[in-house]
Amino acid sequence: MITRRSMLLSTAALSAVAVLPTAALAEGRAIAGIVFQQDQYMKTVQMGMAAAAKASGVELLDANSDNKLEKETQLIDTYIARGVQAIALTPLSADGSIPAIQKAVDAGIVVICWGSTINSDIASANITSSNLDLGHNTGKEAHAFIEKTFPGKKV
């Protein structure tokens, strides 16, 4: 089943791949994906990025910052040193993530922020969703489910 969330995750990964020159893809270049937690959602993100990278013929270097800004910075530094063409990440801090992201951008790396953004326009793209829309649609679907499952009952 394709969900809005899986489409968002695939879009983030494919966006990182799409901005790369064809020659870079042919050379077997790599992109990086950084998540920040070990939960099911982030594991799904990693699976989506891996599938999108594989389908595009790009190596994915993925890691988890474990919700630590200093680890996010170290990972970005590592990926700069590895020469990745793009980094897709959910920044941990709207302000604290800027220096490391700026360093990557200065190194010529395409940076795509998804899920959350930074207080700067240095990222090549920002992919977010509307919590208002998510809440509205969840309520609408819950209402339909409750009416179908418990017809005529007050819940």
mmCIF file of C-alpha atoms in Angstrom:
data_model
loop_
_atom_site.group_PDB
_atom_site.id
_atom_site.type_symbol
_atom_site.label_atom_id
_atom_site.label_comp_id
_atom_site.label_asym_id
_atom_site.label_seq_id
_atom_site.Cartn_x
_atom_site.Cartn_y
_atom_site.Cartn_z
ATOM 1 C CA MET A 1 0.000 0.000 0.000
ATOM 2 C CA ILE A 2 1.392 3.376 -1.001
ATOM 3 C CA THR A 3 0.900 5.933 1.716
ATOM 4 C CA ARG A 4 1.466 9.665 1.740
ATOM 5 C CA ARG A 5 4.385 9.089 4.117
ATOM 6 C CA SER A 6 6.093 6.540 1.857
ATOM 7 C CA MET A 7 5.629 8.855 -1.103
ATOM 8 C CA LEU A 8 7.248 11.689 0.869
ATOM 9 C CA LEU A 9 10.191 9.497 1.818
ATOM 10 C CA SER A 10 10.672 8.255 -1.705
ATOM 11 C CA THR A 11 10.474 11.822 -2.972
ATOM 12 C CA ALA A 12 13.223 12.884 -0.585
ATOM 13 C CA ALA A 13 15.509 10.082 -1.677
ATOM 14 C CA LEU A 14 14.751 10.487 -5.355
ATOM 15 C CA SER A 15 15.236 14.239 -5.119
ATOM 16 C CA ALA A 16 18.753 13.636 -3.898
ATOM 17 C CA VAL A 17 19.371 11.326 -6.833
ATOM 18 C CA ALA A 18 17.621 13.492 -9.431
ATOM 19 C CA VAL A 19 19.852 16.500 -8.901
ATOM 20 C CA LEU A 20 22.997 14.540 -9.676
ATOM 21 C CA PRO A 21 24.548 14.752 -13.120
ATOM 22 C CA THR A 22 24.158 11.599 -15.204
ATOM 23 C CA ALA A 23 27.929 11.232 -15.382
ATOM 24 C CA ALA A 24 28.132 11.064 -11.596
ATOM 25 C CA LEU A 25 25.565 8.274 -11.553
ATOM 26 C CA ALA A 26 27.485 6.378 -14.216
ATOM 27 C CA GLU A 27 30.651 6.569 -12.110
ATOM 28 C CA GLY A 28 28.944 4.777 -9.233
ATOM 29 C CA ARG A 29 28.879 7.830 -7.023
ATOM 30 C CA ALA A 30 27.226 7.927 -3.638
ATOM 31 C CA ILE A 31 24.611 9.899 -1.766
ATOM 32 C CA ALA A 32 24.181 10.027 1.989
ATOM 33 C CA GLY A 33 21.052 9.712 4.072
ATOM 34 C CA ILE A 34 20.990 10.683 7.728
ATOM 35 C CA VAL A 35 18.166 9.799 10.097
ATOM 36 C CA PHE A 36 18.134 10.692 13.790
ATOM 37 C CA GLN A 37 16.246 7.958 15.653
ATOM 38 C CA GLN A 38 15.958 4.169 15.782
ATOM 39 C CA ASP A 39 12.147 4.095 15.640
ATOM 40 C CA GLN A 40 9.998 2.347 13.046
ATOM 41 C CA TYR A 41 9.377 5.562 11.110
ATOM 42 C CA MET A 42 13.094 6.239 10.648
ATOM 43 C CA LYS A 43 13.732 2.598 9.740
ATOM 44 C CA THR A 44 11.054 2.984 7.067
ATOM 45 C CA VAL A 45 12.802 6.130 5.860
ATOM 46 C CA GLN A 46 16.066 4.222 5.561
ATOM 47 C CA MET A 47 14.366 1.425 3.616
ATOM 48 C CA GLY A 48 12.771 3.968 1.277
ATOM 49 C CA MET A 49 16.067 5.733 0.654
ATOM 50 C CA ALA A 50 17.819 2.411 0.041
ATOM 51 C CA ALA A 51 15.166 1.296 -2.450
ATOM 52 C CA ALA A 52 15.232 4.628 -4.301
ATOM 53 C CA ALA A 53 19.027 4.651 -4.458
ATOM 54 C CA LYS A 54 19.145 1.054 -5.698
ATOM 55 C CA ALA A 55 16.535 1.773 -8.363
ATOM 56 C CA SER A 56 18.612 4.745 -9.496
ATOM 57 C CA GLY A 57 21.922 2.897 -9.504
ATOM 58 C CA VAL A 58 23.438 5.049 -6.772
ATOM 59 C CA GLU A 59 25.238 3.878 -3.645
ATOM 60 C CA LEU A 60 23.533 5.016 -0.448
ATOM 61 C CA LEU A 61 25.625 5.677 2.622
ATOM 62 C CA ASP A 62 23.159 5.851 5.487
ATOM 63 C CA ALA A 63 23.624 6.541 9.149
ATOM 64 C CA ASN A 64 21.820 7.544 12.312
ATOM 65 C CA SER A 65 22.823 10.605 14.337
ATOM 66 C CA ASP A 66 21.039 9.182 17.410
ATOM 67 C CA ASN A 67 19.466 12.580 18.058
ATOM 68 C CA LYS A 68 22.897 14.120 18.786
ATOM 69 C CA LEU A 69 23.908 17.305 17.001
ATOM 70 C CA GLU A 70 27.627 16.572 17.357
ATOM 71 C CA LYS A 71 27.129 13.169 15.710
ATOM 72 C CA GLU A 72 25.123 14.772 12.880
ATOM 73 C CA THR A 73 28.054 17.156 12.346
ATOM 74 C CA GLN A 74 30.561 14.273 12.372
ATOM 75 C CA LEU A 75 28.485 12.326 9.857
ATOM 76 C CA ILE A 76 28.259 15.312 7.518
ATOM 77 C CA ASP A 77 32.038 15.820 7.832
ATOM 78 C CA THR A 78 32.570 12.130 7.025
ATOM 79 C CA TYR A 79 30.342 12.354 3.957
ATOM 80 C CA ILE A 80 32.145 15.493 2.784
ATOM 81 C CA ALA A 81 35.443 13.592 3.074
ATOM 82 C CA ARG A 82 33.921 10.625 1.203
ATOM 83 C CA GLY A 83 32.951 12.946 -1.645
ATOM 84 C CA VAL A 84 29.233 12.205 -1.768
ATOM 85 C CA GLN A 85 27.215 14.158 -4.312
ATOM 86 C CA ALA A 86 24.174 14.685 -2.091
ATOM 87 C CA ILE A 87 23.057 14.448 1.517
ATOM 88 C CA ALA A 88 19.408 13.972 2.488
ATOM 89 C CA LEU A 89 18.701 14.516 6.168
ATOM 90 C CA THR A 90 16.231 15.660 8.764
ATOM 91 C CA PRO A 91 18.173 18.424 10.489
ATOM 92 C CA LEU A 92 18.221 18.095 14.268
ATOM 93 C CA SER A 93 18.298 21.819 14.915
ATOM 94 C CA ALA A 94 16.945 24.745 12.910
ATOM 95 C CA ASP A 95 20.021 26.753 13.919
ATOM 96 C CA GLY A 96 22.564 24.237 15.215
ATOM 97 C CA SER A 97 22.608 22.163 12.010
ATOM 98 C CA ILE A 98 23.436 25.160 9.799
ATOM 99 C CA PRO A 99 27.266 25.178 10.161
ATOM 100 C CA ALA A 100 27.681 21.538 9.100
ATOM 101 C CA ILE A 101 25.176 21.898 6.262
ATOM 102 C CA GLN A 102 26.923 25.085 5.120
ATOM 103 C CA LYS A 103 30.230 23.199 5.077
ATOM 104 C CA ALA A 104 28.673 20.518 2.855
ATOM 105 C CA VAL A 105 27.170 23.116 0.520
ATOM 106 C CA ASP A 106 30.539 24.910 0.338
ATOM 107 C CA ALA A 107 32.074 21.565 -0.694
ATOM 108 C CA GLY A 108 29.649 21.413 -3.627
ATOM 109 C CA ILE A 109 27.330 18.836 -2.103
ATOM 110 C CA VAL A 110 23.600 19.036 -2.750
ATOM 111 C CA VAL A 111 21.787 19.077 0.600
ATOM 112 C CA ILE A 112 18.126 18.161 0.896
ATOM 113 C CA CYS A 113 16.360 18.726 4.206
ATOM 114 C CA TRP A 114 13.217 16.675 4.769
ATOM 115 C CA GLY A 115 10.776 16.509 7.615
ATOM 116 C CA SER A 116 12.209 19.605 9.270
ATOM 117 C CA THR A 117 14.033 22.643 7.990
ATOM 118 C CA ILE A 118 16.801 25.001 9.021
ATOM 119 C CA ASN A 119 16.673 28.760 9.492
ATOM 120 C CA SER A 120 18.588 29.356 6.281
ATOM 121 C CA ASP A 121 18.056 29.007 2.558
ATOM 122 C CA ILE A 122 21.322 27.131 1.937
ATOM 123 C CA ALA A 123 19.701 23.721 1.360
ATOM 124 C CA SER A 124 18.994 22.825 -2.262
ATOM 125 C CA ALA A 125 15.516 21.641 -1.291
ATOM 126 C CA ASN A 126 13.246 21.366 1.728
ATOM 127 C CA ILE A 127 10.621 18.638 1.756
ATOM 128 C CA THR A 128 8.029 18.905 4.497
ATOM 129 C CA SER A 129 4.416 18.022 5.083
ATOM 130 C CA SER A 130 1.583 19.996 6.580
ATOM 131 C CA ASN A 131 0.718 18.853 10.094
ATOM 132 C CA LEU A 132 -2.626 20.627 9.721
ATOM 133 C CA ASP A 133 -3.466 18.550 6.635
ATOM 134 C CA LEU A 134 -2.223 15.359 8.300
ATOM 135 C CA GLY A 135 -4.405 16.014 11.346
ATOM 136 C CA HIS A 136 -7.447 16.891 9.243
ATOM 137 C CA ASN A 137 -7.124 13.813 7.033
ATOM 138 C CA THR A 138 -6.464 11.516 9.996
ATOM 139 C CA GLY A 139 -9.591 12.820 11.730
ATOM 140 C CA LYS A 140 -11.638 12.407 8.561
ATOM 141 C CA GLU A 141 -10.488 8.791 8.113
ATOM 142 C CA ALA A 142 -11.007 8.017 11.820
ATOM 143 C CA HIS A 143 -14.543 9.408 11.606
ATOM 144 C CA ALA A 144 -15.340 7.208 8.586
ATOM 145 C CA PHE A 145 -13.850 4.139 10.296
ATOM 146 C CA ILE A 146 -15.796 4.714 13.521
ATOM 147 C CA GLU A 147 -19.090 5.224 11.686
ATOM 148 C CA LYS A 148 -18.528 2.069 9.633
ATOM 149 C CA THR A 149 -17.319 -0.063 12.553
ATOM 150 C CA PHE A 150 -19.854 1.184 15.110
ATOM 151 C CA PRO A 151 -22.926 2.179 13.060
ATOM 152 C CA GLY A 152 -25.499 4.162 14.992
ATOM 153 C CA LYS A 153 -23.468 4.111 18.202
ATOM 154 C CA LYS A 154 -22.245 7.145 20.027
ATOM 155 C CA VAL A 155 -18.506 6.948 20.431
#
